[in-house]
Coordinates of C-alpha atoms and ligand atoms in Angstrom, one line a residue:
X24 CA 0.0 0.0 0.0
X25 CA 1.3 3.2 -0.7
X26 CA 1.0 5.9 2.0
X27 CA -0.9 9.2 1.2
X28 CA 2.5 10.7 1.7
X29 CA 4.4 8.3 -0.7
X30 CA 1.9 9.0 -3.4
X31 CA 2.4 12.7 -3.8
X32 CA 5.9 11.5 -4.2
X33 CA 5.2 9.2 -7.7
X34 CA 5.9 10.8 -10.9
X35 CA 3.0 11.7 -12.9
X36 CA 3.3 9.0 -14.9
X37 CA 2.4 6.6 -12.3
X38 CA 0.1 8.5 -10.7
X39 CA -1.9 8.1 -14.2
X40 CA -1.5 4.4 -14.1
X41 CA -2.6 3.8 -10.5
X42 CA -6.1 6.3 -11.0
X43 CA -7.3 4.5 -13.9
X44 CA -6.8 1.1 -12.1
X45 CA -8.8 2.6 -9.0
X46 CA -11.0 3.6 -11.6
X47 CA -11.5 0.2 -13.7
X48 CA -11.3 -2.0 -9.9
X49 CA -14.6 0.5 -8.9
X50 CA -16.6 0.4 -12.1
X51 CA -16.7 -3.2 -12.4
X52 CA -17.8 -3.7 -8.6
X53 CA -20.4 -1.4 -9.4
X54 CA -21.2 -3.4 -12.6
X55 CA -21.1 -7.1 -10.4
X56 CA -23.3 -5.2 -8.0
X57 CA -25.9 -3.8 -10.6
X58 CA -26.5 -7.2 -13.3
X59 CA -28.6 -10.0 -12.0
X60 CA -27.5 -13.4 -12.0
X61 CA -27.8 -15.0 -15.6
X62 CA -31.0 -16.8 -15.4
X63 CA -31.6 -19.9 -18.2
X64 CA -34.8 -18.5 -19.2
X65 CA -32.8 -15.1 -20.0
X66 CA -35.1 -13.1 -17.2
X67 CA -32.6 -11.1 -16.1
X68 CA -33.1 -8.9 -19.7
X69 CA -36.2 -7.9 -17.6
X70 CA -34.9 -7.1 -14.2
X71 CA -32.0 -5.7 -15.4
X72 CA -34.2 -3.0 -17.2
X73 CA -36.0 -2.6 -14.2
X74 CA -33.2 -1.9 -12.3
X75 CA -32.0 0.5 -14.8
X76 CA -35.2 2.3 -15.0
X77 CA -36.3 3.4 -11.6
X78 CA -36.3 6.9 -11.9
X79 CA -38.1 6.9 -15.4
X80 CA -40.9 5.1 -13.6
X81 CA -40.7 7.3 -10.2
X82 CA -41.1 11.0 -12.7
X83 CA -44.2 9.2 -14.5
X84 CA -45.4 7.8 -11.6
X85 CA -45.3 11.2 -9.8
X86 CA -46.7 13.1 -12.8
X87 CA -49.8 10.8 -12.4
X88 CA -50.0 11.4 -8.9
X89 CA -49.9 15.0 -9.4
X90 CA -52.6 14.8 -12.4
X91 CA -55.1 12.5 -10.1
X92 CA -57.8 12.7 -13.2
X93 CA -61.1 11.4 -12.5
X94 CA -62.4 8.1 -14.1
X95 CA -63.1 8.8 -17.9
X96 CA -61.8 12.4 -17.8
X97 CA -57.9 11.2 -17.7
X98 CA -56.8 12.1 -19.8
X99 CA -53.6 13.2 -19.2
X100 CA -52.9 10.5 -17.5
X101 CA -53.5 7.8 -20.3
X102 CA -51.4 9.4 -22.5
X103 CA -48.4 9.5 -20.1
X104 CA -48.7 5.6 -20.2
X105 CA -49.3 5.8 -24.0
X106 CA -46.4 8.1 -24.7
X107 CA -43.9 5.6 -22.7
X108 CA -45.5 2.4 -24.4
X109 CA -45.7 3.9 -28.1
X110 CA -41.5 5.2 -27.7
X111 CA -40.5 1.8 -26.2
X112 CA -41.6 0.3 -29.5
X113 CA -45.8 -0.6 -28.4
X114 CA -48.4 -0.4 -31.2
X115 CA -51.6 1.6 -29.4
X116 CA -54.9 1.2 -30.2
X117 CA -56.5 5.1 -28.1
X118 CA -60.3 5.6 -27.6
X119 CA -61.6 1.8 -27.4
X120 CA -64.9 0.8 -26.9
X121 CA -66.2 4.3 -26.5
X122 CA -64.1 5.6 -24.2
X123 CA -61.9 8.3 -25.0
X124 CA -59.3 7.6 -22.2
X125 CA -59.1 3.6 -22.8
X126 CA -56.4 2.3 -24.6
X127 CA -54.7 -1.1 -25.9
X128 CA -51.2 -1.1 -26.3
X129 CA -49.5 -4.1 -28.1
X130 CA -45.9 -5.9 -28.8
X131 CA -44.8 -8.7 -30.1
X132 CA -46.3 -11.5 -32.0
X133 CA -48.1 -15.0 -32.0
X134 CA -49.3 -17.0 -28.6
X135 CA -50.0 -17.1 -25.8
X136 CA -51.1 -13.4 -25.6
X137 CA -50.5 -12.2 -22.0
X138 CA -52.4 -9.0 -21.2
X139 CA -52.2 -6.7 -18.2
X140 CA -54.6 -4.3 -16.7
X141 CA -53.5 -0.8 -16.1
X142 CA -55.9 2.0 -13.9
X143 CA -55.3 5.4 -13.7
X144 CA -58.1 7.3 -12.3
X145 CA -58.2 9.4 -8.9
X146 CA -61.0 9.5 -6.1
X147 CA -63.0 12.7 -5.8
X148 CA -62.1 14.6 -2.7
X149 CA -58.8 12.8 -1.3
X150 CA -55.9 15.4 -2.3
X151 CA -53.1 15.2 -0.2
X152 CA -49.6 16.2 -0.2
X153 CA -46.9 13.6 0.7
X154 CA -46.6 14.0 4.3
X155 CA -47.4 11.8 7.4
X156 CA -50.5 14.2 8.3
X157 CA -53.3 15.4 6.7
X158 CA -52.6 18.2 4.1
X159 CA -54.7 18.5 1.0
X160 CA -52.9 20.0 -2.1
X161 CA -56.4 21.2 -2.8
X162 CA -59.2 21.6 -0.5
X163 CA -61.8 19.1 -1.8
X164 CA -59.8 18.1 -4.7
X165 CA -58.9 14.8 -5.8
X166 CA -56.0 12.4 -4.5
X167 CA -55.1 8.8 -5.8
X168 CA -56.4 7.1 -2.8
X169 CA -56.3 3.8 -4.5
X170 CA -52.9 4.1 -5.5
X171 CA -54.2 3.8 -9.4
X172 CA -50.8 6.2 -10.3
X173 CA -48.6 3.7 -9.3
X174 CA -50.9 0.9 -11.0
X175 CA -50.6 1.9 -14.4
X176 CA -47.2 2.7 -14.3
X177 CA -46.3 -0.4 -12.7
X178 CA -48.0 -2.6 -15.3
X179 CA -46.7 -0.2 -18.0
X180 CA -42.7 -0.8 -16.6
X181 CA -43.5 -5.0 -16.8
X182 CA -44.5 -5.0 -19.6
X183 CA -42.0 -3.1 -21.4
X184 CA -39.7 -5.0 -19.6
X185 CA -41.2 -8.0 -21.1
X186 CA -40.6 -6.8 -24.2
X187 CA -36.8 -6.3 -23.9
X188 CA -37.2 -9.9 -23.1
X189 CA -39.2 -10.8 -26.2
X190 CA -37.0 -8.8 -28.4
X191 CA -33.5 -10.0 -27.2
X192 CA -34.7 -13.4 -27.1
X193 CA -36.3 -13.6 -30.2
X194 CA -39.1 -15.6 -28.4
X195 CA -42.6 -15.6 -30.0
X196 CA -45.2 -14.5 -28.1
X197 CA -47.5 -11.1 -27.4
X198 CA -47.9 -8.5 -24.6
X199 CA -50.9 -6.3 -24.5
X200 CA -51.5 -3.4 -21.7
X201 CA -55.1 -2.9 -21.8
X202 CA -55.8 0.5 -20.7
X203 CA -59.2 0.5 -18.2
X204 CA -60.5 3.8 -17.2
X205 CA -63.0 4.7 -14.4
X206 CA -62.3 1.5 -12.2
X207 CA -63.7 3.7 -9.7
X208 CA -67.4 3.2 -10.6
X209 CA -67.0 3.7 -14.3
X210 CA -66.4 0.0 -15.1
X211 CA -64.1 0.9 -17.8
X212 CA -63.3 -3.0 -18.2
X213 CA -66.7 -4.2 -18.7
X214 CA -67.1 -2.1 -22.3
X215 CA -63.4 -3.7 -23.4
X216 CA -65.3 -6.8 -22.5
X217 CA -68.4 -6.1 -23.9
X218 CA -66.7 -5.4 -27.1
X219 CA -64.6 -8.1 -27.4
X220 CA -61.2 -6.4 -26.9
X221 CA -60.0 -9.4 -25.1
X222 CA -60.6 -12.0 -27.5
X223 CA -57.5 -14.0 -28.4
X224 CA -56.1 -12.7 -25.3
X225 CA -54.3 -16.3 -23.2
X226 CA -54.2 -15.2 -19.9
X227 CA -54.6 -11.7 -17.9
X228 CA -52.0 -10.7 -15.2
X229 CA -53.6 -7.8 -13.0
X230 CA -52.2 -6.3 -9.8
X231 CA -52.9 -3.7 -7.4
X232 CA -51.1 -1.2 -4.6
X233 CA -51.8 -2.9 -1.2
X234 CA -50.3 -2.7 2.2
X235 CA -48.8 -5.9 1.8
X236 CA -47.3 -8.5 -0.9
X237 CA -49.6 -11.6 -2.1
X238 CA -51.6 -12.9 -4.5
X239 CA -55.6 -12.8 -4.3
X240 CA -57.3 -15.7 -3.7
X241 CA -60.3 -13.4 -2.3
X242 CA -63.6 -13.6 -5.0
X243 CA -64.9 -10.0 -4.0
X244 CA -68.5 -8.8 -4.6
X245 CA -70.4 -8.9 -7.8
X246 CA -71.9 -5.0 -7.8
X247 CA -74.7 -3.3 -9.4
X248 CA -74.5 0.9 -9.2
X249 CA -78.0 2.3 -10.1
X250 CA -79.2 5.4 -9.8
X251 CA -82.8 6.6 -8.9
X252 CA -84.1 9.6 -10.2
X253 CA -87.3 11.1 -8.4
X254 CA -89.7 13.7 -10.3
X255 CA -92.3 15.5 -8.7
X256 CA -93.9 19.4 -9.0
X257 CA -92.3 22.2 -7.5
X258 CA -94.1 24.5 -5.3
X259 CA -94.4 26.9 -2.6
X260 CA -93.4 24.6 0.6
X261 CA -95.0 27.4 2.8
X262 CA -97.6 29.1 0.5
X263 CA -99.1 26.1 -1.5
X264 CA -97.3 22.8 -0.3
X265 CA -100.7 21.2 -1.4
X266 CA -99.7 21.7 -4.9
X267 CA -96.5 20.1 -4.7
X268 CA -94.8 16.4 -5.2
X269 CA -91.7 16.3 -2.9
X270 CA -89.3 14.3 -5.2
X271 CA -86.9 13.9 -2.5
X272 CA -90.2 12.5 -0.4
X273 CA -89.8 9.7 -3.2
X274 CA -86.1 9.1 -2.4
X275 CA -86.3 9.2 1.3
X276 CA -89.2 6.8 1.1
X277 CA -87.0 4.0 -1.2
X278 CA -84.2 4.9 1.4
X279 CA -86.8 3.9 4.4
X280 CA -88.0 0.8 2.9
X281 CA -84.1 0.0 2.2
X282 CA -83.1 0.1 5.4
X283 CA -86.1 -2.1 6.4
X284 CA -85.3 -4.8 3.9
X285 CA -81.6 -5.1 4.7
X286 CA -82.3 -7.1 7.7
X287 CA -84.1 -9.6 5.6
X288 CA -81.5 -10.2 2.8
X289 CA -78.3 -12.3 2.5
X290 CA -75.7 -11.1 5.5
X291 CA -72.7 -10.8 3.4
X292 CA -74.8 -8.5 0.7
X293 CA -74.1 -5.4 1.1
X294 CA -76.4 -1.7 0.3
X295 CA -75.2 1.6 0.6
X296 CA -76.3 5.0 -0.5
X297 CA -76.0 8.9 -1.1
X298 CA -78.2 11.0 -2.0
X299 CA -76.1 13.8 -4.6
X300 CA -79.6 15.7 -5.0
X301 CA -82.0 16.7 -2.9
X302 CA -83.5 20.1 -4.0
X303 CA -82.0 23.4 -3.4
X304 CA -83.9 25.0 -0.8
X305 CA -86.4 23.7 2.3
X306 CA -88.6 26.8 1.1
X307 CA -89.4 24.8 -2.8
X308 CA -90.9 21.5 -3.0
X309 CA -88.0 19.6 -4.7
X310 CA -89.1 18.7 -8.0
X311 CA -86.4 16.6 -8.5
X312 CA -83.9 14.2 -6.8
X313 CA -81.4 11.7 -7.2
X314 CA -80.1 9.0 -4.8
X315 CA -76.9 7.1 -6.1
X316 CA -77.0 3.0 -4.9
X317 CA -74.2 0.6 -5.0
X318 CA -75.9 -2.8 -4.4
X319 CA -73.7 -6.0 -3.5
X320 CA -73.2 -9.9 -3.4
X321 CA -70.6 -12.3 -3.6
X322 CA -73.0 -14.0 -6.0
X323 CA -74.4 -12.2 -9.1
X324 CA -77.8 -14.1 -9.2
X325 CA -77.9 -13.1 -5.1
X326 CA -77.3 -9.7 -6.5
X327 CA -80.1 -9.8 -9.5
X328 CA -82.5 -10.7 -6.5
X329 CA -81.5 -7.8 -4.8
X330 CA -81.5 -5.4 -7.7
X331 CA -85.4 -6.4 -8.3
X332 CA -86.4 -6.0 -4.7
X333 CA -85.3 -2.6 -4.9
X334 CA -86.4 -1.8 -8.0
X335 CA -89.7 -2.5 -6.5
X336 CA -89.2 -0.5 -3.5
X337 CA -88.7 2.8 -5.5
X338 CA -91.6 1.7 -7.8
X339 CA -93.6 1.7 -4.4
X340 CA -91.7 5.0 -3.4
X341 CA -93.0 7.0 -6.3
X342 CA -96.3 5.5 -6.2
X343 CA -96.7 6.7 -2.5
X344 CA -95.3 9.9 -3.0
X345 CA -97.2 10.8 -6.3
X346 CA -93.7 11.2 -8.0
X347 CA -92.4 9.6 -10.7
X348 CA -88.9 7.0 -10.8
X349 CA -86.2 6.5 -13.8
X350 CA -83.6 4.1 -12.7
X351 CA -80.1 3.7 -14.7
X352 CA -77.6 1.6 -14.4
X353 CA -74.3 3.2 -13.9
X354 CA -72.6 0.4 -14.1
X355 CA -71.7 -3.1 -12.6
X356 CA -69.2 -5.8 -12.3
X357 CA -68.9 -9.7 -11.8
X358 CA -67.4 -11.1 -9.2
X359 CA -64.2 -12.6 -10.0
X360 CA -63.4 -16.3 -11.0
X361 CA -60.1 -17.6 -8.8
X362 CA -57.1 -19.7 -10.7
X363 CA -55.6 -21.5 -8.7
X364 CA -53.2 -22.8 -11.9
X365 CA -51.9 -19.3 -12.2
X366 CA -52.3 -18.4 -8.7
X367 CA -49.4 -20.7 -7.8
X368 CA -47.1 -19.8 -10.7
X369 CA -47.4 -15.9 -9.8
X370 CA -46.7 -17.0 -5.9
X371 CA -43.3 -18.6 -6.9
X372 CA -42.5 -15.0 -8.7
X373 CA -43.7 -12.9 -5.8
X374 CA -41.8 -14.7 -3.5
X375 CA -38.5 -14.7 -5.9
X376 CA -39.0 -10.9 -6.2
X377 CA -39.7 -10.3 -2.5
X378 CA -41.1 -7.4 -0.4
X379 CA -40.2 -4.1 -0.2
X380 CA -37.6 -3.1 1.7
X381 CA -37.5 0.5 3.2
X382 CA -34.9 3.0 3.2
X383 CA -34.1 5.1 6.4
X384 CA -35.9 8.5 5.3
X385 CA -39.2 5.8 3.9
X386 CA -38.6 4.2 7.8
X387 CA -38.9 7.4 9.2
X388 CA -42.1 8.1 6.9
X389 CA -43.7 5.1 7.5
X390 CA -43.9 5.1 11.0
X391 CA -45.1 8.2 11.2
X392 CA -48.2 7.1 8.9
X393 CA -48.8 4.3 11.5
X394 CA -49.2 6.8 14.8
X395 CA -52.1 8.1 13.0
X396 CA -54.6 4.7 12.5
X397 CA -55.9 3.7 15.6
X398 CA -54.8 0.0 15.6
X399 CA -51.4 0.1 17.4
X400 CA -51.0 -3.1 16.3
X401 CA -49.6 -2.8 12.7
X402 CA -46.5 -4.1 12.0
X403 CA -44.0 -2.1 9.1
X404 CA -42.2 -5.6 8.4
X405 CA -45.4 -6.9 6.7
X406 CA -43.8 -4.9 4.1
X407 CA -40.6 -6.8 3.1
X408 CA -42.5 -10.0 3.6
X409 CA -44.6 -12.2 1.1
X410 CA -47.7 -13.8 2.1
X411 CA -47.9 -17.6 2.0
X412 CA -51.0 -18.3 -0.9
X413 CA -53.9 -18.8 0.7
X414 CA -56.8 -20.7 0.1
X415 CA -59.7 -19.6 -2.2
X416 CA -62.0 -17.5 -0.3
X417 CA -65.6 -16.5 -1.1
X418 CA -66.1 -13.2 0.1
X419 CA -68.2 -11.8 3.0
X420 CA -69.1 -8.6 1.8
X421 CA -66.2 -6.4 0.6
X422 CA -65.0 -4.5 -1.9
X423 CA -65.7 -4.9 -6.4
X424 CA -63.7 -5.0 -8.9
X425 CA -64.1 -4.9 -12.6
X426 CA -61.7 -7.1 -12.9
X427 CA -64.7 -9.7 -12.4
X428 CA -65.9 -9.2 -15.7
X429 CA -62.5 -9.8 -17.3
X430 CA -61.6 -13.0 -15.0
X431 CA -64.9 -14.6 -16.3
X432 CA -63.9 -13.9 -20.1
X433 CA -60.0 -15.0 -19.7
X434 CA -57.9 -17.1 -17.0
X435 CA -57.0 -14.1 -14.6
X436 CA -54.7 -13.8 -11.3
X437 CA -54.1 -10.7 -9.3
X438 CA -51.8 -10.0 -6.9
X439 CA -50.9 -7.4 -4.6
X440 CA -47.5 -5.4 -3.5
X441 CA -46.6 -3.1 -0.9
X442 CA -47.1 0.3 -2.5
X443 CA -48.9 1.7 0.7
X444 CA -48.0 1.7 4.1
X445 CA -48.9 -1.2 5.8
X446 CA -52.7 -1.2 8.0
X447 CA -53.4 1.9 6.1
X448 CA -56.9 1.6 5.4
X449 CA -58.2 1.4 1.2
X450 CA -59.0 5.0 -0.3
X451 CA -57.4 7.2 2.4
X452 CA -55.1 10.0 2.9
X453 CA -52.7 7.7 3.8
X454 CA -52.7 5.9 0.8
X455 CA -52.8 9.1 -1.5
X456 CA -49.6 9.7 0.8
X457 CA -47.5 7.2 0.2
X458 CA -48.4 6.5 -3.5
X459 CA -46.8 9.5 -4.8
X460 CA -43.7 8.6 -2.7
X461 CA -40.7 6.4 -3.5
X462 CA -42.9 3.8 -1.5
X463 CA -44.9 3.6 -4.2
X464 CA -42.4 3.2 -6.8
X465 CA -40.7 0.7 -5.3
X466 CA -44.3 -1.2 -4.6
X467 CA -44.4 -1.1 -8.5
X468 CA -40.9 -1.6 -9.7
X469 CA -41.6 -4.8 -7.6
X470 CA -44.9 -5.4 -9.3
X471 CA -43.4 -4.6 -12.4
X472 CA -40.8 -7.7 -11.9
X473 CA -43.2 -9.8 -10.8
X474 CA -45.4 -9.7 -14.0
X475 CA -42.2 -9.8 -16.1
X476 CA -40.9 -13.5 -14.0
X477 CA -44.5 -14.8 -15.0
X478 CA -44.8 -13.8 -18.4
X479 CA -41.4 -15.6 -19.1
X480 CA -42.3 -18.2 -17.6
X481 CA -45.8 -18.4 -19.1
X482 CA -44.0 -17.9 -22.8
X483 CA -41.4 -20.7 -22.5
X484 CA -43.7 -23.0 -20.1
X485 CA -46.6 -23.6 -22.9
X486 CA -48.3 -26.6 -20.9
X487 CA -49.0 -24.0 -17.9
X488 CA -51.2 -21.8 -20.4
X489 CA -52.9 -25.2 -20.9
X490 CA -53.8 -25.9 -17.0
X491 CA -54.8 -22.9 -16.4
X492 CA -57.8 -22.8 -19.7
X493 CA -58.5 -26.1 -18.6
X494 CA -59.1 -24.9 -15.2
X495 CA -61.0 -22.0 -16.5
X496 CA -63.5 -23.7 -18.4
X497 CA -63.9 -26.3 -15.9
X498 CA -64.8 -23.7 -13.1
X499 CA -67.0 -21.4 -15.9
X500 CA -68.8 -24.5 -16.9
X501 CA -69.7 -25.4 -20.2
X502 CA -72.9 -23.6 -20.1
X503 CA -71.9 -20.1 -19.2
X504 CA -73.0 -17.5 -21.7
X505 CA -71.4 -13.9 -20.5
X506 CA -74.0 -11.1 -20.2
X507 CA -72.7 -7.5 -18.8
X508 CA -74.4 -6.2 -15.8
X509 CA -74.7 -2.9 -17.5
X510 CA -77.0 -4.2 -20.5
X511 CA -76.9 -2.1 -23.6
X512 CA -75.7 1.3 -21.6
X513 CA -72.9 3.2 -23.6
X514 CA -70.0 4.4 -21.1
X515 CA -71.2 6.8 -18.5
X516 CA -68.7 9.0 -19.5
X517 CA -69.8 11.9 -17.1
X518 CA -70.4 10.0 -14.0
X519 CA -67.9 12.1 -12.3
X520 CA -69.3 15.2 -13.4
X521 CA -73.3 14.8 -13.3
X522 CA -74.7 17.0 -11.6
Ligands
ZN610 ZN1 -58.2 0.5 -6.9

């Protein structure tokens, strides 16, 4: 070793020689440390561009964050993911199925066809800044609650990372990114269903920002949203009440028979309600008012049961009220149909990937999040660690996704990473919170890996494509015919904005 002392001492010469060995010994450690292990089926292509990309994926991430668009107005948001898909060598198909803001973006040729859902729409009223404690970037504005800006971008990053694989290899086989506006109660995926946009399409890979890392065995809810509009005759409430028809009467007597009929109707259904108009002052006899349902089951023809009763309840509502009723149906989704075939390959990947492991400042973050729920029981680990697969579990009420619709059209898996903080609770501040952080990229860089592993595995592992159609028929049965929940409806394309 030469001494700093020494060193001065050495002719320029060598001084030249011994910096550009320093140089050479450090680049290559960082090289060793940077490229994953050769893998035989060439998967490192993937991770490697993962790796490489992180802060491409944290800017569009956080530009989606900042947008937080409303289902079927973003805009803005889809074509972010469409700009990064079309430069990195994806054909798009913008505007499908009526929907201005849904898009299918394709690579590759030949089979199996391996699509992935991407979401990208904000919740009304959640803005928040990334801080451990409640601070809205705009009072009442919207805020990606359900962590649908790291979503898209996560399923976006696998699956050009999947093409750098299918490219380098030279392996036949195609990638689609469907992008599904208005998950949010738009049902952007039931009008790609509807009209056939995933026909052809193998197998779907879907994921979504959770507080943990696992795959869903969990069915969810089937869901119907239906809106009931009231009509009656405005009047003097004071002067001539006599002459007037309270429409929000009508609503508030559907409401009241409602809540009398819950008690008598499956537990694990589930009815909620608000009510977005009910006149404008006490002094005028509304003439009009709406009230907004979202009606659930984790069995669609519980669900149809349900739908009719109430149908018939504000049939009795306007009748009783001297109003008149106009349902629509703002949309609705199928429960979703379990594999268990592709439920166990995705597993193997999730648990190859791993959890997500904190840095000190993300630490420090996260345990602030955590004072503020009032469970004192939540453990921050959860988030390096991968949940064991569970079994397949019919639902007890719970949440809807219109993933359903999709899962009951083509073999479908979803899994979950830790994008949030975990035992935050599903469309809160908290979530918005840590979404737009680097917790949320590195909840969908890991996402992003996992849906690259599969689809590799799925592309050179042809008889695992097999098992899992098999399984899908077998579990669809050979008499299913698929009918939307929604009927004829076009989009609801101003759902966010009706007023
Ligand atoms: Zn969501």
């Amino acid at each position: 070793m030469y001494s700093y002392v020494s060193l001065l001492k050495i002719n320029q010469k060598m001084k030249k020689i011994i910096i550009l060995a320093i140089m050479i010994s450090i680049s290559s450690a960082f090289s060793f440390a940077a490229k994953t292990k050769q893998a035989k089926d060439g998967s490192e292509i993937a991770i490697d561009y993962l790796n490489k990309s992180v802060s491409v994926y944290d800017k569009l991430q956080k530009s989606i964050w900042r947008e937080a668009e409303l289902g079927f107005i973003e805009t803005n948001s889809s074509n972010l993911l469409q700009k990064q898909l079309k430069e990195n060598g994806f054909t798009i198909e913008s505007g499908v199925a009526g929907m201005p803001t849904a898009f299918v973006a394709t690579y590759g040729s030949g089979c199996p066809v391996i699509g992935i859902l991407a979401e990208y729409d904000a919740l009304p009223g959640l803005s928040q800044d990334t801080v451990p404690f409640v601070k809205p970037l705009v009072i009442g504005g919207s805020g990606h609650g359900c962590g649908h800006n790291v979503f898209g971008v996560g399923s976006s990053a696998g699956a050009i990372a999947i093409k750098q694989w299918l490219e380098q290899t030279k392996h036949v086989g195609t990638i689609k990114v469907f992008g599904t506006p208005a998950e949010e109660g738009g049902g952007g995926k039931v009008y790609l269903v509807r009209e056939g946009a995933f026909k052809g399409v193998d197998v779907v890979l879907d994921w979504h920002p959770a507080g943990g890392n696992g795959v869903s065995t969990d069915t969810g809810t089937a869901i119907q949203m239906i809106d009931y509009s009231f009509y009656g005759k405005a009047a003097h409430a004071a002067g001539s009440p006599d002459k007037g028809r309270s429409a929000l009467d009508g609503v508030e007597s559907l409401d009241y028979m409602v809540n009398m009929l819950r008690e008598h109707v499956p537990s694990s259904s589930r009815i909620h309600y608000v009510i977005p108009n009910g006149g404008d002052a006490p002094n005028v006899v509304p003439a009009y008012a709406r009230v907004s349902y979202y009606i659930r089951s984790p069995k669609r023809e519980i669900l149809k049961n349900l739908v009719t009763w109430i149908n018939q309840a504000a049939e009795g509502a306007a009748l009783g009220t001297q109003t008149k009723v106009k349902e629509e149906i703002v949309s609705g989704f199928y429960e979703k149909l379990y594999n268990k075939t592709l439920a166990e390959v995705l597993q193997k990947k999730l648990e190859t990937v791993g959890g997500v492991v904190y840095n000190d400042r993300e630490k420090a973050f996260a345990e602030e999040i955590i004072k503020t729920y009032n469970e004192k029981d939540t453990i921050l680990a959860n988030a390096q660690k991968v949940k064991a697969l569970g079994v397949e579990k019919v639902s007890q009420g719970g949440g809807s996704s219109d993933v359903g619709d999709v899962s009951w059209n083509v073999p479908t898996v979803s899994f979950g990473t830790a994008a949030f903080v975990p035992g935050s609770a599903g469309h809160s501040w908290q979530n918005v919170a840590a979404a737009g952080s680097t917790i949320g990229t590195k909840g969908l860089i890991n996402a992003a890996k996992v849906f690259s592993l599969t689809a590799i595995e799925l592309y050179t592992n042809l008889n695992l494509v097999k098992l899992a159609t098999q399984e899908f028929d077998k579990r669809r049965g050979p008499d299913f015919k698929y009918e939307s929940l929604l009927g004829n409806r076009a989009p609801a394309l101003d759902y966010r904005v009706k007023k």
